[in-house]
Amino acid sequence: MVSLDARRIGQLENRDTLEAKLGALREGDMIKAQVRRFSPGEQPYYETFEVPYQKWMRVLDVLIYISEELDSDLSYRWYCGSKMCGTCALRVNGREILACWAAAEPEMTIEPLRNLPVIRDLTVDRRPYEKRFLELEPWIHRDEPYPGFPEPLTHREMRFTSKALDCISCAACYSACPVVGLGDLTRFCGPAPLVQLGQAALDPRDSRERSQELIEQASIFSCVSCYRCEEVCPASIPIVSKVIEPLKALAYRTARKKPRHPQTFLGIIRRRGRIDPSELVLRVQGLRALARLRWAVSLLIRRKVNPWATVFGRPIPGIASVRRLFRTFLRTS
Amino acid sequence: MRELRAEALVIGGGAAGTYAALCLHRQGVAPLVISKGLVGKSGASIFAGNLVISGRVLGNTEENARDTAEFLIKYHNQFLIDQEYAKRCGQWIAEVYYPELEEAGLYLRRDDAGNVVTSPGRLRSVAANVQGNSGVPFMDLRRKQLIRAGIPMLEEVVVTALLQAESGEVCGVLALDIASGEIFCVRAKAVVLATGYADRLHRRSTGTREMSADGIALGWRAGAELVNLEMQWWHTNDVRYPANWQRMQVYPNPMLGSWKSARNVNAKGEVFFDQQEDDPLAFGPYTVQLKRLVKQVREGKARYDGDYYSGFDHVDPAEVDAYTTYAKLFKQLGLDVGRDLVETAVSAHYRQGGLLVDPATMASTVPGLFVAGGVGGHSNGLIALVTYDGKVAADSVAQHVRDRPYASLPPHKAEEEAKRLQGLLKPGATPPVRVKKMIRELMWNDMGVEKNEAGMRRALEGLQEIRAAVLPAMGVTNLTKIMNHGWLDAIDAVNMVEACELMVHSALNRTESRGPFIRTDYPEMDNESWLAQNILVPTADGGFRFEKRPYATPYFQPEFVRKDNLAVQW
Amino acid sequence: MKLAYYPGCSAQSTCKELNVSTQLVASKLGLELHEYRSATCTGSREIRAVQPELFLALNTRILAMAERDGLPLMTICNTCTLNFLDVIQMLAEDKEALARVNASLAEEGLRYEGRAVVKHFLWVLLEDIGEERLRGMVKRPLAGLDVGAFYGCHITRPPGHYGFFDSRNNQALEKLNAILGARSIDYSGRTECCGFHTAAHEEAVAIKLVGKHLKNARDNGVAAIVTPCPLCHTVLDAYQPDMERDTQTRLGLPIIHLPQLVGLALGLTPEELQMDKHVVPLDLATRRKVIPIAAA
Ligand SMILES: Cc1cc2nc3c(=O)[nH]c(=O)nc-3n(C[C@H](O)[C@H](O)[C@H](O)COP(=O)(O)OP(=O)(O)OC[C@H]3O[C@@H](n4cnc5c(N)ncnc54)[C@H](O)[C@@H]3O)c2cc1C
Ligand code: SF4
Ligand code: SF4
Ligand code: FES
């Protein structure tokens, strides 16, 4: 009966559907492409090119047209032209896309990926990104000798790995991730490195102990779960739910010293059924939270935090069923 | 000029080059890999959609194994292959290749019960993770194996010349680092040339961006003999638009877990090709499909540049989606080949010909120069075959470098080559990218699917005109040395002209039609005269002569001596 | 209209005012809310990640209650909403998991069949109350109020649930603002992440992530921010003093819960809506624009 889908308001108005995007251009229409130009030692600037639209034109075809017909000097990277090499990722109108995959749009501001040094124009230096994931040894380590071809393995066991293996290492998500964008504030390695690591760590054949790698080196619990990465992934990998979360589970399961945050969280729910964020903060941060006294006091005044409830709060009604679910479904090893 | 050293230098970061490097490393020889593109992200290897099973593995019967060999020799190589080499390859693939890849972590797609999923039929194949994308995890694995082994890789570095000692032996190369503009040389005891096929010489072509027949040009300048350069293969199923479309293919090969495959429909709506139904042995059905298309074109029901259609409109979309990427390829463009037919056209596919090698050693005719993969003229590669080449080349190189001192690089030659490169970084009338485009147009028009002497002569004249008038006036618009694609294009254009001329000469010399090599003036396949290597031999005066050497046919023989090529089933 | 109501943990602890204002506004709108007091936390991001089976079980239990009562389940938190949506999808794809959970739920007489419907309050407003009726109920149009929307993440991403190619194109809050008579101001943070989910252990991330956007909002003339999520609210409001220090700007941006904004337009006072519970108070100018006309 509902005619309006409130989840998607703005989608039609902003021509955010594939049909609208594809319908926006007709053969011979002029595409306006504003391209960010940069050479070392010079100031970056934007240059506008007009490109005649051709049927089924992609962003890559626009760039090829520019370099063949308008300015042969434009630097941009691509190899395969068919979503396999993962080297043509760019930002169009502020969003990461794969040039050989995304359809051209009437007006495009084309910029290089973020979070990576730009070599020239649209070409970035991929090495810092690769270095991040190579440190994580994203290949399987076998304790047991290989049993011979074909080894016992089911797709069900490989369901997460298989998704991670769709990754073409284009670094679009790495550019989109806001936490990576914060630089050294965290040690978070970013989504693509986690996907690379997931290719090995989520593979049942991998016997390497990964919790240290995941928690310390990759700082996986610094992911804020914003789904920016999933939004831009040209390989449609459910990065958060099928890679990062299974990796978090793996880290949690195998770590000898459990990461404090999820552990505390679980403890509170088991006891009360419901979370009290102030208790969570207190327990996770310990004395560190009290050091921010002024803040704590200001929250107290507005009754944002309620120490009484935190200490004496009672469990929800029906807590017995909750504890039963814990007994049945909590995975301990 | 900086001079690096490597016991063995591997040029190319595809399946052949990376495996050669790994094998060398295992044998204690220190390799250095130089690759024009990113290792594992450039070259044809990432395109491998499925992996053919050979021998008796994964439930293959004796008959399946024989069919695979027959396919390889007949359909895939048109008998222009050393059958003993093919046999060795097949054995190695069954015994070593698959187990080794799986042990290293490659995921050959299973079902939920744990069976490796294969395509049914007379020839069977598997996929790494998902069909259509097998080359991606495959090459990613190779890249990581090299990194893990600590094998040094110089990426986005183009080798522009092989350097030879007084004796003629190859003892190093000159290279340009594309990102920094540095020109440097590498001294090596042996060089493995693994630059892949001579792709991207036509307006529409498969292959990655950086392909420009470098290997052929480099080898030729070093005095290597070339073979069967005219044997160009075609993709019949590539999406038509835009004209410069970069290989968006509607895969015609058998699908994993399904008896169906993509079909072709002409402008009149008549189905003219459906692999599993029409010829189950034509596994990678390039030639069979192409021949059917030629007939459609001659009857006015299709054109090589469009007006016919491909897709899976006759297949349950769930079947296409189960194990393949096929239906997803064009989603962003609103095209659904898993449901509809899309307009398709022909692209130049890989080239069978290349450097003449001894397939037992992968040695070229130039001392110190070994070959692996698509750049060799010994077979029409598959990712498994080129991997085998890498192993054979590594074995020979390990022998070759043992106790051999480094030969000294002739200094003037390196300087000369560096000067030549610097000379290309100059302003000029025609941007190099435009010159490449001119060459591709010319090749498309006169070296397309159907050829004849007049057209080929025109192509030669055109190329000579480009060489004489266009190349000297070619110039870049920016003199920077940093990531200057214009400069790289200029280097490429010179190689392309050279290689294309040689191809046209070779094509003129093969006076028959054979499989995808279709001459209207010589429509018959001629097994009496041309079941033979068509060899280009460089001569002392800078020219060339032809030599012809017949192939032995110990295991499979063509059923006829002469026959209209289009009437030949394979 | 009767709805099952799932307030979630924040609205019952740090953001009590959200629960209060939701209930107030719902009754004004004629919505009858049936609250599940025995409902647990949905597991936020933590249980979801590290104990996926338990996550599934806890949420199925809540969905089963709504299904039993034949009511759409109304949420007022982005993360809870997404958790429910994900669980619904996971159960649809994995019948074995559903059977396992049902076997356990049987002990409290619950069983889930896959029919639950989950609706964030924002969607209820736009879909079920509808533009026309809502407009008709507005007593105090928020004319002159320049509102910046802060969607947060889980009400607009992942694309698998919401279908946006670019989630910046979501306009639901802007549409609501217009109905309420307020003016929507564009700024850089509309669909950005608030950083809540790591704030308990890395609050610096949240402060950095959001501070620059609030500054941009201020620069663009935003007078108040509306958000459909208590987690975003907690960060934007409670950490705002830290963001001011970090960006070295005076922000002073009141952060308004979605039902509070609706409530103001329906003629409720900021006090009734417990807006004094916020860390950043309503400044005088804003207050003048939102208090009921009679009182002004
Ligand atoms: C579209 C397509 C689909 C295919 N599908 C299949 C399939 O389904 N199954 C299958 O088995 N096979 C398939 N093949 C064939 C298979 O991919 C090739 O046989 C194989 O990949 C060739 O590998 P290679 O290492 O010889 O060359 P490539 O993979 O092409 O590698 C060549 C390398 O050399 C580098 N290079 C080039 N010039 C220079 C230079 N001047 N200096 C330095 N480096 C240089 C390149 O950058 C690249 O890294 C397909 C091929 C194509 C083109
Ligand atoms: S969900 Fe995590 S990894 Fe993905 S973009 Fe957000 S913070 Fe980065
Ligand atoms: S996960 Fe997706 S977006 Fe990220 S690198 Fe891989 S393919 Fe690209
Ligand atoms: S060019 Fe290879 S993925 Fe786009």
Coordinates of C-alpha atoms in Angstrom, one line a residue, chain A residues 6-333:
Chain A
A6 CA 11.2 6.6 2.6
R7 CA 14.5 4.8 2.6
R8 CA 15.2 6.1 -0.9
I9 CA 14.0 9.6 -0.9
G10 CA 16.3 11.7 -3.0
Q11 CA 17.3 8.9 -5.2
L12 CA 15.1 9.8 -8.1
E13 CA 15.3 13.5 -7.5
N14 CA 19.1 13.3 -7.7
R15 CA 19.2 11.0 -10.6
D16 CA 20.9 8.5 -8.4
T17 CA 19.6 5.4 -10.2
L18 CA 21.4 3.6 -13.0
E19 CA 18.5 4.3 -15.4
A20 CA 18.7 8.0 -14.7
K21 CA 22.4 8.1 -15.0
L22 CA 22.4 6.2 -18.3
G23 CA 19.5 8.1 -19.7
A24 CA 21.1 11.5 -19.0
L25 CA 23.3 11.4 -22.1
R26 CA 22.6 10.9 -25.8
E27 CA 25.0 10.4 -28.6
G28 CA 26.7 13.7 -29.5
D29 CA 25.9 15.4 -26.2
M30 CA 28.8 17.2 -24.7
I31 CA 30.3 15.9 -21.5
K32 CA 31.9 18.5 -19.3
A33 CA 34.9 16.9 -17.6
Q34 CA 36.9 19.0 -15.1
V35 CA 40.1 17.2 -14.5
R36 CA 42.5 17.8 -11.7
R37 CA 46.0 18.4 -13.1
F38 CA 49.1 18.3 -11.1
S39 CA 52.8 18.0 -11.7
P40 CA 55.4 17.8 -9.0
G41 CA 56.6 21.2 -7.9
E42 CA 53.6 22.9 -9.4
Q43 CA 50.2 24.0 -8.0
P44 CA 47.3 21.7 -8.8
Y45 CA 44.6 23.2 -11.0
Y46 CA 41.4 22.0 -12.8
E47 CA 41.1 21.9 -16.5
T48 CA 37.8 21.6 -18.3
F49 CA 37.4 19.4 -21.4
E50 CA 34.4 18.9 -23.6
V51 CA 33.9 15.4 -24.8
P52 CA 31.2 14.2 -27.2
Y53 CA 29.2 11.3 -25.7
Q54 CA 29.3 8.0 -27.5
K55 CA 27.0 5.1 -26.8
W56 CA 27.9 3.1 -23.7
M57 CA 30.7 5.5 -22.8
R58 CA 32.5 5.0 -19.6
V59 CA 34.7 7.4 -17.6
L60 CA 37.8 5.6 -19.1
D61 CA 36.5 6.2 -22.6
V62 CA 36.2 9.9 -21.7
L63 CA 39.8 10.0 -20.6
I64 CA 41.0 8.1 -23.6
Y65 CA 39.2 10.6 -25.8
I66 CA 40.8 13.5 -24.0
S67 CA 44.3 12.1 -24.4
E68 CA 43.8 11.1 -28.1
E69 CA 42.0 14.2 -29.2
L70 CA 42.4 17.0 -26.8
D71 CA 45.5 16.8 -24.6
S72 CA 47.8 13.8 -25.1
D73 CA 49.6 14.8 -21.9
L74 CA 47.0 13.7 -19.4
S75 CA 48.4 11.2 -17.0
Y76 CA 46.1 8.4 -15.7
R77 CA 46.6 4.8 -15.1
W78 CA 44.8 1.8 -16.5
Y79 CA 45.7 -1.6 -17.9
C80 CA 42.9 -4.0 -18.5
G81 CA 39.8 -1.8 -19.4
S82 CA 37.6 -4.5 -17.9
K83 CA 37.5 -4.4 -14.1
M84 CA 40.3 -6.8 -13.6
C85 CA 43.6 -5.0 -12.9
G86 CA 42.1 -2.5 -10.5
T87 CA 44.4 0.3 -11.5
C88 CA 42.0 2.8 -12.9
A89 CA 40.2 3.9 -9.7
L90 CA 39.5 7.6 -9.6
R91 CA 37.1 10.0 -7.9
V92 CA 34.3 11.4 -10.0
N93 CA 32.2 14.2 -8.3
G94 CA 33.7 13.3 -5.0
R95 CA 33.0 9.6 -5.1
E96 CA 35.4 6.7 -5.9
I97 CA 34.7 4.9 -9.1
L98 CA 36.5 2.5 -11.5
A99 CA 37.0 4.4 -14.7
C100 CA 36.6 1.3 -16.9
W101 CA 33.3 0.4 -15.2
A102 CA 31.4 3.5 -14.3
A103 CA 29.3 5.2 -17.0
A104 CA 30.2 8.7 -18.0
E105 CA 28.1 11.5 -16.6
P106 CA 27.1 14.8 -18.1
E107 CA 29.3 16.8 -15.7
M108 CA 32.2 15.2 -14.0
T109 CA 34.9 16.5 -11.7
I110 CA 37.6 13.9 -12.1
E111 CA 40.2 13.6 -9.4
P112 CA 42.8 11.1 -8.2
L113 CA 42.2 8.8 -5.3
R114 CA 42.7 10.2 -1.8
N115 CA 44.9 8.9 1.0
L116 CA 47.7 8.2 -1.5
P117 CA 50.4 10.5 -2.9
V118 CA 49.7 11.8 -6.4
I119 CA 52.5 11.3 -8.9
R120 CA 51.0 13.3 -11.7
D121 CA 47.5 14.3 -12.7
L122 CA 45.3 11.3 -11.9
T123 CA 48.1 8.8 -11.3
V124 CA 48.7 7.9 -7.7
D125 CA 51.6 6.1 -6.0
R126 CA 50.1 2.8 -4.9
R127 CA 53.1 1.7 -2.9
P128 CA 52.1 3.0 0.5
Y129 CA 48.8 1.2 0.3
E130 CA 50.5 -2.0 -0.7
K131 CA 53.0 -1.7 2.0
R132 CA 50.2 -1.5 4.5
F133 CA 48.8 -4.9 3.5
L134 CA 52.0 -6.7 2.8
E135 CA 53.0 -6.2 6.4
L136 CA 50.0 -8.3 7.3
E137 CA 51.3 -11.3 5.4
P138 CA 48.1 -11.8 3.4
W139 CA 48.9 -15.3 2.2
I140 CA 48.0 -18.6 3.7
H141 CA 50.4 -20.3 6.1
R142 CA 50.0 -24.0 6.4
D143 CA 50.9 -26.0 9.5
E144 CA 49.7 -29.2 8.1
P145 CA 51.4 -30.6 4.9
Y146 CA 49.3 -30.1 1.8
P147 CA 47.2 -33.3 1.4
G148 CA 47.4 -33.4 -2.4
F149 CA 45.2 -32.2 -5.3
P150 CA 42.3 -31.6 -4.9
E151 CA 42.4 -31.0 -1.2
P152 CA 39.2 -31.3 0.9
L153 CA 37.6 -27.9 1.0
T154 CA 34.0 -26.7 0.6
H155 CA 32.6 -23.5 -0.8
R156 CA 30.7 -23.0 2.5
E157 CA 34.0 -22.9 4.3
M158 CA 35.3 -20.5 1.7
R159 CA 32.2 -18.3 1.6
F160 CA 33.9 -15.3 3.2
T161 CA 37.3 -15.8 1.5
S162 CA 35.5 -16.2 -1.8
K163 CA 34.0 -12.7 -1.4
A164 CA 37.4 -11.3 -0.4
L165 CA 38.9 -12.9 -3.5
D166 CA 36.7 -10.8 -5.7
C167 CA 38.9 -7.9 -4.7
I168 CA 40.9 -6.4 -7.6
S169 CA 42.9 -4.3 -5.2
C170 CA 41.8 -1.0 -6.7
A171 CA 42.1 1.0 -3.5
A172 CA 38.8 2.8 -4.1
C173 CA 37.7 1.9 -0.6
Y174 CA 41.1 2.9 0.8
S175 CA 40.5 6.3 -0.6
A176 CA 36.9 6.5 0.7
C177 CA 37.6 5.3 4.2
P178 CA 37.3 8.3 6.6
V179 CA 39.5 6.6 9.3
V180 CA 42.4 6.1 6.8
G181 CA 41.9 9.7 6.0
L182 CA 42.8 10.6 9.6
G183 CA 46.4 9.5 8.9
D184 CA 48.4 8.6 12.0
L185 CA 45.7 9.3 14.5
T186 CA 45.0 5.5 14.5
R187 CA 47.0 2.6 13.3
F188 CA 44.0 1.4 11.2
C189 CA 45.2 -0.2 8.0
G190 CA 42.0 0.5 6.1
P191 CA 39.4 -1.6 4.3
A192 CA 41.4 -2.9 1.2
P193 CA 44.3 -4.2 3.4
L194 CA 41.7 -6.0 5.5
V195 CA 40.1 -7.5 2.5
Q196 CA 43.6 -8.6 1.3
L197 CA 44.2 -10.1 4.7
G198 CA 40.8 -11.7 4.7
Q199 CA 41.7 -13.6 1.5
A200 CA 44.1 -15.5 3.7
A201 CA 42.9 -15.3 7.3
L202 CA 39.4 -16.3 6.5
D203 CA 40.5 -19.3 4.5
P204 CA 40.1 -22.4 6.6
R205 CA 43.5 -23.6 5.3
D206 CA 45.3 -20.8 7.0
S207 CA 46.8 -21.8 10.3
R208 CA 48.6 -18.7 11.2
E209 CA 47.7 -17.0 14.5
R210 CA 46.3 -13.7 13.3
S211 CA 44.9 -12.0 16.4
Q212 CA 48.0 -10.0 17.1
E213 CA 48.2 -8.9 13.4
L214 CA 44.5 -8.0 13.3
I215 CA 44.3 -6.2 16.6
E216 CA 47.7 -4.5 16.8
Q217 CA 49.1 -4.1 13.3
A218 CA 45.8 -3.7 11.4
S219 CA 44.1 -2.1 14.4
I220 CA 40.9 -3.6 13.1
F221 CA 38.8 -2.4 16.0
S222 CA 39.4 1.2 14.7
C223 CA 36.9 0.6 11.9
V224 CA 33.9 2.8 12.6
S225 CA 31.5 0.7 10.5
C226 CA 30.5 3.5 8.2
Y227 CA 30.2 1.4 5.1
R228 CA 31.8 4.0 2.9
C229 CA 34.0 1.3 1.6
E230 CA 31.1 -0.9 0.6
E231 CA 29.4 1.9 -1.1
V232 CA 32.3 2.4 -3.5
C233 CA 33.6 -1.1 -4.0
P234 CA 33.3 -1.9 -7.7
A235 CA 33.5 -5.6 -7.0
S236 CA 30.4 -5.3 -4.8
I237 CA 32.2 -7.0 -1.9
P238 CA 30.2 -6.7 1.4
I239 CA 33.4 -5.5 3.0
V240 CA 32.1 -4.8 6.4
S241 CA 29.8 -7.7 7.0
K242 CA 31.5 -10.5 5.0
V243 CA 35.2 -9.5 5.6
I244 CA 35.8 -7.1 8.4
E245 CA 33.3 -8.5 10.9
P246 CA 34.4 -12.1 10.3
L247 CA 37.9 -10.9 10.8
K248 CA 36.9 -9.1 14.0
A249 CA 35.3 -12.4 15.2
L250 CA 38.5 -14.2 14.3
A251 CA 40.6 -11.7 16.2
Y252 CA 38.3 -11.9 19.2
R253 CA 38.1 -15.7 19.2
T254 CA 41.8 -16.3 18.9
A255 CA 43.2 -13.5 21.0
R256 CA 44.6 -14.5 24.4
K257 CA 44.0 -11.1 25.8
K258 CA 40.5 -10.2 24.5
P259 CA 40.1 -6.7 23.2
R260 CA 38.4 -4.8 26.0
H261 CA 35.6 -3.1 24.1
P262 CA 33.7 -6.0 22.7
Q263 CA 34.3 -8.1 25.8
T264 CA 33.0 -5.5 28.1
F265 CA 30.0 -5.0 25.8
L266 CA 29.2 -8.7 25.9
G267 CA 29.5 -8.8 29.7
I268 CA 27.1 -5.9 30.2
I269 CA 24.5 -7.4 27.8
R270 CA 24.8 -10.8 29.5
R271 CA 24.2 -9.2 32.9
R272 CA 21.5 -6.7 32.0
G273 CA 20.3 -7.4 28.5
R274 CA 20.9 -3.8 27.6
I275 CA 23.8 -1.5 27.3
D276 CA 24.5 1.6 29.4
P277 CA 27.0 3.6 27.3
S278 CA 28.5 5.3 30.4
E279 CA 29.2 2.0 32.0
L280 CA 30.8 0.9 28.7
V281 CA 33.0 3.9 28.5
L282 CA 34.0 3.6 32.2
R283 CA 34.8 0.0 31.9
V284 CA 36.6 0.3 28.6
Q285 CA 38.6 3.4 29.4
G286 CA 38.9 2.9 33.1
L287 CA 40.7 5.7 34.8
R288 CA 41.3 7.4 31.5
A289 CA 37.7 8.4 31.4
L290 CA 37.9 9.9 34.8
A291 CA 40.8 12.0 33.7
R292 CA 38.3 13.8 31.5
L293 CA 36.7 15.1 34.6
R294 CA 35.3 18.3 33.2
W295 CA 33.5 16.3 30.5
A296 CA 32.2 13.8 33.0
V297 CA 30.8 16.5 35.2
S298 CA 29.1 18.3 32.3
L299 CA 27.4 15.0 31.4
L300 CA 26.4 14.5 35.0
I301 CA 24.8 17.8 35.3
R302 CA 22.6 17.1 32.3
R303 CA 21.9 13.6 33.6
K304 CA 23.5 12.2 30.5
V305 CA 25.2 9.8 32.7
N306 CA 23.6 8.3 35.8
P307 CA 26.1 6.7 38.1
W308 CA 23.3 5.3 40.2
A309 CA 21.8 3.4 37.3
T310 CA 25.3 2.5 36.2
V311 CA 26.1 0.8 39.4
F312 CA 22.7 -0.4 40.6
G313 CA 20.8 -0.6 37.3
R314 CA 18.6 -3.6 37.0
P315 CA 18.4 -6.1 34.2
I316 CA 15.6 -6.0 31.7
P317 CA 12.5 -8.2 32.3
G318 CA 13.0 -11.5 30.6
I319 CA 16.7 -11.6 31.3
A320 CA 16.5 -15.3 31.8
S321 CA 15.7 -15.9 28.2
V322 CA 18.6 -13.7 27.2
R323 CA 21.0 -15.7 29.3
R324 CA 19.7 -18.8 27.7
L325 CA 20.5 -17.4 24.3
F326 CA 23.9 -16.6 25.6
R327 CA 24.4 -20.2 26.8
T328 CA 23.2 -21.5 23.4
F329 CA 24.8 -19.2 21.0
L330 CA 27.9 -17.7 22.6
R331 CA 30.9 -19.1 20.8
T332 CA 33.7 -19.5 23.3
S333 CA 36.6 -20.8 21.2

